[in-house]
Amino acid sequence: TCSRARRMVPSAATSCTVSETGAARTRRGLLPGATAYSEADFDSAITKIGVAWPELPDGADPADYERVYTGQKAVDVTLTEAEISALMSYNHDASYWPISNMSVQLTGGNTASASMDVTYMGRSWPVEVAGSGTAEGSGLGIALSSASVMGIDVPAQYLPMGGDILEEIINPRLARAGITIQSLEVTESGVRFVGTTWESAEYVPK
């Protein structure tokens, strides 16, 4: 199980390997183990990228605010599995980022496996995916080799559609934040990301 932290949305975790549903998913299938991460990994990634994460007003409901990004700056940074998992999981409200409790594992070349909870139609769905990712049109191109939802394997003919759905979740949000991907390279230290990101951000009422 996971505890909360100072900047988290109410459902987020401060230190976890996986959520309880994630642990069940790991026992079932794609991931032989989960990447452990904490909010310190989120902070480490933000420091590497060289931006300042905005703070919500004290006592504010994250669902009542949205992040507004300005400017754009070049970035060349290598992120670990834990830092990528933390970036995808922390400090996001389900109203604009439907992914939580993500655990990413690099599996060689440009391939990876991931478990996550995806909020859809008012409920959280445990999802596992494996496949490859490439820089594509300043965004992320995803090709799935396997996927499951609630432990049920997705038939092979629907995997391209699943990759398209993930791209539609991730890429518009990257673009909104001024993030473009020029290249991705897996190294011994993690994933080297070359591209752009935002210069500053703030929370504003919706």
PDB file of C-alpha atoms in Angstrom:
ATOM      1  CA  THR A   1       0.000   0.000   0.000  1.00  0.00           C
ATOM      2  CA  CYS A   2       1.048   3.650  -0.416  1.00  0.00           C
ATOM      3  CA  SER A   3       0.861   6.771   1.709  1.00  0.00           C
ATOM      4  CA  ARG A   4       0.155  10.328   0.653  1.00  0.00           C
ATOM      5  CA  ALA A   5       2.475  13.308   0.391  1.00  0.00           C
ATOM      6  CA  ARG A   6       2.415  17.072   0.449  1.00  0.00           C
ATOM      7  CA  ARG A   7       1.672  17.845  -3.225  1.00  0.00           C
ATOM      8  CA  MET A   8      -0.194  14.748  -4.189  1.00  0.00           C
ATOM      9  CA  VAL A   9      -3.717  14.444  -5.437  1.00  0.00           C
ATOM     10  CA  PRO A  10      -5.727  12.488  -2.834  1.00  0.00           C
ATOM     11  CA  SER A  11      -5.453   9.154  -4.649  1.00  0.00           C
ATOM     12  CA  ALA A  12      -1.718   9.301  -5.312  1.00  0.00           C
ATOM     13  CA  ALA A  13       1.054   7.482  -3.487  1.00  0.00           C
ATOM     14  CA  THR A  14       4.129   8.799  -1.761  1.00  0.00           C
ATOM     15  CA  SER A  15       6.186   5.614  -1.835  1.00  0.00           C
ATOM     16  CA  CYS A  16       5.182   2.397  -3.474  1.00  0.00           C
ATOM     17  CA  THR A  17       6.208  -0.557  -5.478  1.00  0.00           C
ATOM     18  CA  VAL A  18       2.676  -1.084  -6.787  1.00  0.00           C
ATOM     19  CA  SER A  19      -0.841  -0.568  -5.493  1.00  0.00           C
ATOM     20  CA  GLU A  20      -2.772  -3.530  -4.126  1.00  0.00           C
ATOM     21  CA  THR A  21      -4.368  -4.050  -7.535  1.00  0.00           C
ATOM     22  CA  GLY A  22      -0.948  -3.656  -9.116  1.00  0.00           C
ATOM     23  CA  ALA A  23       0.491  -6.371  -6.878  1.00  0.00           C
ATOM     24  CA  ALA A  24      -2.237  -8.725  -8.016  1.00  0.00           C
ATOM     25  CA  ARG A  25      -1.480  -7.840 -11.635  1.00  0.00           C
ATOM     26  CA  THR A  26       2.224  -8.520 -11.127  1.00  0.00           C
ATOM     27  CA  ARG A  27       1.495 -11.988  -9.759  1.00  0.00           C
ATOM     28  CA  ARG A  28      -0.711 -12.705 -12.751  1.00  0.00           C
ATOM     29  CA  GLY A  29       1.447 -11.786 -15.600  1.00  0.00           C
ATOM     30  CA  LEU A  30       3.440  -9.382 -17.679  1.00  0.00           C
ATOM     31  CA  LEU A  31       5.717  -7.920 -15.042  1.00  0.00           C
ATOM     32  CA  PRO A  32       7.977 -10.271 -13.069  1.00  0.00           C
ATOM     33  CA  GLY A  33       8.470  -7.484 -10.513  1.00  0.00           C
ATOM     34  CA  ALA A  34       7.533  -3.859 -10.026  1.00  0.00           C
ATOM     35  CA  THR A  35       9.749  -0.794 -10.130  1.00  0.00           C
ATOM     36  CA  ALA A  36       9.931   0.773  -6.671  1.00  0.00           C
ATOM     37  CA  TYR A  37       9.657   4.560  -6.649  1.00  0.00           C
ATOM     38  CA  SER A  38       8.763   7.469  -4.419  1.00  0.00           C
ATOM     39  CA  GLU A  39       8.093  11.183  -4.619  1.00  0.00           C
ATOM     40  CA  ALA A  40      11.862  11.650  -4.326  1.00  0.00           C
ATOM     41  CA  ASP A  41      12.143  10.120  -7.818  1.00  0.00           C
ATOM     42  CA  PHE A  42       9.607  12.648  -9.117  1.00  0.00           C
ATOM     43  CA  ASP A  43      11.644  15.475  -7.580  1.00  0.00           C
ATOM     44  CA  SER A  44      14.863  14.007  -8.990  1.00  0.00           C
ATOM     45  CA  ALA A  45      13.393  13.894 -12.511  1.00  0.00           C
ATOM     46  CA  ILE A  46      12.108  17.474 -12.283  1.00  0.00           C
ATOM     47  CA  THR A  47      15.546  18.620 -11.103  1.00  0.00           C
ATOM     48  CA  LYS A  48      17.270  16.806 -13.991  1.00  0.00           C
ATOM     49  CA  ILE A  49      14.878  18.362 -16.489  1.00  0.00           C
ATOM     50  CA  GLY A  50      15.576  21.777 -14.983  1.00  0.00           C
ATOM     51  CA  VAL A  51      12.075  23.082 -14.306  1.00  0.00           C
ATOM     52  CA  ALA A  52      10.206  24.143 -11.161  1.00  0.00           C
ATOM     53  CA  TRP A  53       7.013  22.231 -10.417  1.00  0.00           C
ATOM     54  CA  PRO A  54       4.105  24.532  -9.462  1.00  0.00           C
ATOM     55  CA  GLU A  55       2.414  24.268  -6.075  1.00  0.00           C
ATOM     56  CA  LEU A  56      -1.324  24.201  -5.468  1.00  0.00           C
ATOM     57  CA  PRO A  57      -2.719  26.707  -2.962  1.00  0.00           C
ATOM     58  CA  ASP A  58      -3.034  25.277   0.542  1.00  0.00           C
ATOM     59  CA  GLY A  59      -6.173  23.181   0.900  1.00  0.00           C
ATOM     60  CA  ALA A  60      -7.046  23.422  -2.798  1.00  0.00           C
ATOM     61  CA  ASP A  61      -8.899  20.630  -4.557  1.00  0.00           C
ATOM     62  CA  PRO A  62      -6.739  19.577  -7.554  1.00  0.00           C
ATOM     63  CA  ALA A  63      -9.904  18.935  -9.567  1.00  0.00           C
ATOM     64  CA  ASP A  64     -10.698  22.675  -9.399  1.00  0.00           C
ATOM     65  CA  TYR A  65      -7.410  23.708 -11.004  1.00  0.00           C
ATOM     66  CA  GLU A  66      -5.490  23.150 -14.202  1.00  0.00           C
ATOM     67  CA  ARG A  67      -1.828  23.603 -15.011  1.00  0.00           C
ATOM     68  CA  VAL A  68      -0.958  26.302 -17.546  1.00  0.00           C
ATOM     69  CA  TYR A  69       2.441  26.076 -19.221  1.00  0.00           C
ATOM     70  CA  THR A  70       4.462  28.856 -20.828  1.00  0.00           C
ATOM     71  CA  GLY A  71       7.687  28.954 -22.814  1.00  0.00           C
ATOM     72  CA  GLN A  72       9.724  26.125 -24.251  1.00  0.00           C
ATOM     73  CA  LYS A  73      13.290  25.015 -23.618  1.00  0.00           C
ATOM     74  CA  ALA A  74      15.615  22.357 -24.991  1.00  0.00           C
ATOM     75  CA  VAL A  75      16.276  19.312 -22.835  1.00  0.00           C
ATOM     76  CA  ASP A  76      18.713  16.392 -23.030  1.00  0.00           C
ATOM     77  CA  VAL A  77      18.252  14.165 -19.990  1.00  0.00           C
ATOM     78  CA  THR A  78      18.477  10.504 -18.988  1.00  0.00           C
ATOM     79  CA  LEU A  79      15.694   9.251 -16.699  1.00  0.00           C
ATOM     80  CA  THR A  80      15.652   6.012 -14.712  1.00  0.00           C
ATOM     81  CA  GLU A  81      12.776   3.529 -14.581  1.00  0.00           C
ATOM     82  CA  ALA A  82      11.826   4.906 -11.155  1.00  0.00           C
ATOM     83  CA  GLU A  83      11.890   8.518 -12.363  1.00  0.00           C
ATOM     84  CA  ILE A  84       9.729   7.727 -15.414  1.00  0.00           C
ATOM     85  CA  SER A  85       7.263   5.802 -13.232  1.00  0.00           C
ATOM     86  CA  ALA A  86       7.092   8.690 -10.756  1.00  0.00           C
ATOM     87  CA  LEU A  87       6.599  11.326 -13.485  1.00  0.00           C
ATOM     88  CA  MET A  88       3.664   9.353 -14.864  1.00  0.00           C
ATOM     89  CA  SER A  89       2.092   8.717 -11.462  1.00  0.00           C
ATOM     90  CA  TYR A  90       2.516  11.758  -9.200  1.00  0.00           C
ATOM     91  CA  ASN A  91       0.889  15.172  -8.974  1.00  0.00           C
ATOM     92  CA  HIS A  92      -1.780  14.601 -11.623  1.00  0.00           C
ATOM     93  CA  ASP A  93      -5.536  14.782 -11.123  1.00  0.00           C
ATOM     94  CA  ALA A  94      -7.686  12.136 -12.824  1.00  0.00           C
ATOM     95  CA  SER A  95      -9.765  14.898 -14.442  1.00  0.00           C
ATOM     96  CA  TYR A  96      -6.935  15.567 -16.922  1.00  0.00           C
ATOM     97  CA  TRP A  97      -4.493  12.648 -16.518  1.00  0.00           C
ATOM     98  CA  PRO A  98      -6.242   9.249 -16.337  1.00  0.00           C
ATOM     99  CA  ILE A  99      -3.092   7.194 -15.534  1.00  0.00           C
ATOM    100  CA  SER A 100      -1.940   6.436 -11.975  1.00  0.00           C
ATOM    101  CA  ASN A 101       0.202   3.911 -10.096  1.00  0.00           C
ATOM    102  CA  MET A 102       2.333   3.281 -13.167  1.00  0.00           C
ATOM    103  CA  SER A 103       5.349   0.995 -12.900  1.00  0.00           C
ATOM    104  CA  VAL A 104       7.712   0.999 -15.902  1.00  0.00           C
ATOM    105  CA  GLN A 105      10.346  -1.626 -16.643  1.00  0.00           C
ATOM    106  CA  LEU A 106      12.827  -1.361 -19.505  1.00  0.00           C
ATOM    107  CA  THR A 107      13.167  -4.755 -21.181  1.00  0.00           C
ATOM    108  CA  GLY A 108      15.918  -4.220 -23.750  1.00  0.00           C
ATOM    109  CA  GLY A 109      16.306  -2.188 -26.917  1.00  0.00           C
ATOM    110  CA  ASN A 110      13.420   0.230 -27.198  1.00  0.00           C
ATOM    111  CA  THR A 111      10.974  -2.144 -25.453  1.00  0.00           C
ATOM    112  CA  ALA A 112       9.336  -1.841 -22.056  1.00  0.00           C
ATOM    113  CA  SER A 113       6.598  -3.277 -19.871  1.00  0.00           C
ATOM    114  CA  ALA A 114       4.268  -1.268 -17.676  1.00  0.00           C
ATOM    115  CA  SER A 115       1.430  -1.766 -15.244  1.00  0.00           C
ATOM    116  CA  MET A 116      -0.941   1.056 -14.399  1.00  0.00           C
ATOM    117  CA  ASP A 117      -4.429   2.025 -13.323  1.00  0.00           C
ATOM    118  CA  VAL A 118      -6.447   3.871 -15.975  1.00  0.00           C
ATOM    119  CA  THR A 119      -9.494   5.936 -14.971  1.00  0.00           C
ATOM    120  CA  TYR A 120     -12.349   5.533 -17.461  1.00  0.00           C
ATOM    121  CA  MET A 121     -16.095   6.013 -17.074  1.00  0.00           C
ATOM    122  CA  GLY A 122     -15.722   6.863 -13.411  1.00  0.00           C
ATOM    123  CA  ARG A 123     -13.750   3.785 -12.349  1.00  0.00           C
ATOM    124  CA  SER A 124     -10.157   2.605 -12.234  1.00  0.00           C
ATOM    125  CA  TRP A 125      -9.094  -0.255 -14.531  1.00  0.00           C
ATOM    126  CA  PRO A 126      -5.892  -2.251 -13.914  1.00  0.00           C
ATOM    127  CA  VAL A 127      -3.954  -2.419 -17.178  1.00  0.00           C
ATOM    128  CA  GLU A 128      -0.726  -4.141 -18.204  1.00  0.00           C
ATOM    129  CA  VAL A 129       1.074  -3.510 -21.467  1.00  0.00           C
ATOM    130  CA  ALA A 130       4.311  -4.503 -23.167  1.00  0.00           C
ATOM    131  CA  GLY A 131       5.756  -3.198 -26.403  1.00  0.00           C
ATOM    132  CA  SER A 132       8.029  -0.580 -27.902  1.00  0.00           C
ATOM    133  CA  GLY A 133       8.155   3.185 -28.025  1.00  0.00           C
ATOM    134  CA  THR A 134       9.762   5.504 -30.556  1.00  0.00           C
ATOM    135  CA  ALA A 135       9.933   9.221 -31.289  1.00  0.00           C
ATOM    136  CA  GLU A 136       7.229   9.871 -33.865  1.00  0.00           C
ATOM    137  CA  GLY A 137       6.075  13.230 -35.179  1.00  0.00           C
ATOM    138  CA  SER A 138       7.438  15.071 -32.095  1.00  0.00           C
ATOM    139  CA  GLY A 139       5.402  12.685 -29.903  1.00  0.00           C
ATOM    140  CA  LEU A 140       5.560   9.082 -28.766  1.00  0.00           C
ATOM    141  CA  GLY A 141       4.776   6.192 -31.106  1.00  0.00           C
ATOM    142  CA  ILE A 142       3.617   3.054 -29.280  1.00  0.00           C
ATOM    143  CA  ALA A 143       3.465  -0.484 -30.670  1.00  0.00           C
ATOM    144  CA  LEU A 144       2.016  -3.048 -28.259  1.00  0.00           C
ATOM    145  CA  SER A 145       3.127  -6.674 -28.249  1.00  0.00           C
ATOM    146  CA  SER A 146       0.739  -7.682 -25.449  1.00  0.00           C
ATOM    147  CA  ALA A 147      -1.847  -6.112 -23.154  1.00  0.00           C
ATOM    148  CA  SER A 148      -4.370  -7.082 -20.518  1.00  0.00           C
ATOM    149  CA  VAL A 149      -7.228  -5.295 -18.752  1.00  0.00           C
ATOM    150  CA  MET A 150      -8.338  -6.609 -15.356  1.00  0.00           C
ATOM    151  CA  GLY A 151      -6.201  -9.694 -16.029  1.00  0.00           C
ATOM    152  CA  ILE A 152      -7.944 -10.496 -19.320  1.00  0.00           C
ATOM    153  CA  ASP A 153      -5.618 -10.655 -22.319  1.00  0.00           C
ATOM    154  CA  VAL A 154      -6.408  -8.309 -25.200  1.00  0.00           C
ATOM    155  CA  PRO A 155      -6.692 -10.243 -28.516  1.00  0.00           C
ATOM    156  CA  ALA A 156      -3.794  -9.594 -30.891  1.00  0.00           C
ATOM    157  CA  GLN A 157      -5.993  -7.934 -33.527  1.00  0.00           C
ATOM    158  CA  TYR A 158      -6.883  -5.162 -31.054  1.00  0.00           C
ATOM    159  CA  LEU A 159      -3.321  -4.364 -29.948  1.00  0.00           C
ATOM    160  CA  PRO A 160      -2.783  -1.667 -32.634  1.00  0.00           C
ATOM    161  CA  MET A 161      -5.941   0.030 -31.379  1.00  0.00           C
ATOM    162  CA  GLY A 162      -4.617  -0.167 -27.833  1.00  0.00           C
ATOM    163  CA  GLY A 163      -1.396   1.533 -28.901  1.00  0.00           C
ATOM    164  CA  ASP A 164      -3.414   4.257 -30.619  1.00  0.00           C
ATOM    165  CA  ILE A 165      -5.459   4.811 -27.442  1.00  0.00           C
ATOM    166  CA  LEU A 166      -2.323   5.236 -25.336  1.00  0.00           C
ATOM    167  CA  GLU A 167      -0.899   7.680 -27.886  1.00  0.00           C
ATOM    168  CA  GLU A 168      -4.158   9.661 -27.761  1.00  0.00           C
ATOM    169  CA  ILE A 169      -3.903   9.825 -23.965  1.00  0.00           C
ATOM    170  CA  ILE A 170      -0.234  10.788 -23.794  1.00  0.00           C
ATOM    171  CA  ASN A 171       0.676  12.866 -26.866  1.00  0.00           C
ATOM    172  CA  PRO A 172      -1.901  15.691 -26.653  1.00  0.00           C
ATOM    173  CA  ARG A 173      -0.940  16.205 -23.014  1.00  0.00           C
ATOM    174  CA  LEU A 174       2.744  16.283 -23.892  1.00  0.00           C
ATOM    175  CA  ALA A 175       2.067  18.858 -26.622  1.00  0.00           C
ATOM    176  CA  ARG A 176       0.001  20.989 -24.233  1.00  0.00           C
ATOM    177  CA  ALA A 177       3.009  21.145 -21.904  1.00  0.00           C
ATOM    178  CA  GLY A 178       5.376  22.137 -24.711  1.00  0.00           C
ATOM    179  CA  ILE A 179       7.032  18.719 -24.671  1.00  0.00           C
ATOM    180  CA  THR A 180       8.321  17.420 -27.985  1.00  0.00           C
ATOM    181  CA  ILE A 181      10.375  14.274 -28.510  1.00  0.00           C
ATOM    182  CA  GLN A 182      13.256  14.441 -30.969  1.00  0.00           C
ATOM    183  CA  SER A 183      14.825  11.149 -29.924  1.00  0.00           C
ATOM    184  CA  LEU A 184      14.603   8.393 -27.317  1.00  0.00           C
ATOM    185  CA  GLU A 185      17.511   6.105 -26.538  1.00  0.00           C
ATOM    186  CA  VAL A 186      17.679   3.349 -23.926  1.00  0.00           C
ATOM    187  CA  THR A 187      21.045   3.308 -22.140  1.00  0.00           C
ATOM    188  CA  GLU A 188      22.421   1.436 -19.149  1.00  0.00           C
ATOM    189  CA  SER A 189      21.343   4.375 -16.995  1.00  0.00           C
ATOM    190  CA  GLY A 190      17.775   4.637 -18.304  1.00  0.00           C
ATOM    191  CA  VAL A 191      16.049   6.422 -21.179  1.00  0.00           C
ATOM    192  CA  ARG A 192      17.815   9.379 -22.778  1.00  0.00           C
ATOM    193  CA  PHE A 193      15.236  11.927 -23.878  1.00  0.00           C
ATOM    194  CA  VAL A 194      16.210  14.712 -26.283  1.00  0.00           C
ATOM    195  CA  GLY A 195      13.597  17.312 -27.143  1.00  0.00           C
ATOM    196  CA  THR A 196      11.858  20.270 -25.530  1.00  0.00           C
ATOM    197  CA  THR A 197       9.799  20.957 -22.422  1.00  0.00           C
ATOM    198  CA  TRP A 198       8.046  23.893 -20.781  1.00  0.00           C
ATOM    199  CA  GLU A 199       9.914  26.742 -19.060  1.00  0.00           C
ATOM    200  CA  SER A 200       7.365  27.610 -16.390  1.00  0.00           C
ATOM    201  CA  ALA A 201       3.994  26.398 -15.129  1.00  0.00           C
ATOM    202  CA  GLU A 202       1.317  27.510 -12.700  1.00  0.00           C
ATOM    203  CA  TYR A 203      -2.023  26.271 -11.400  1.00  0.00           C
ATOM    204  CA  VAL A 204      -5.041  28.393 -12.313  1.00  0.00           C
ATOM    205  CA  PRO A 205      -8.715  27.877 -11.378  1.00  0.00           C
ATOM    206  CA  LYS A 206     -10.792  26.124 -14.023  1.00  0.00           C
TER     207      LYS A 206
END
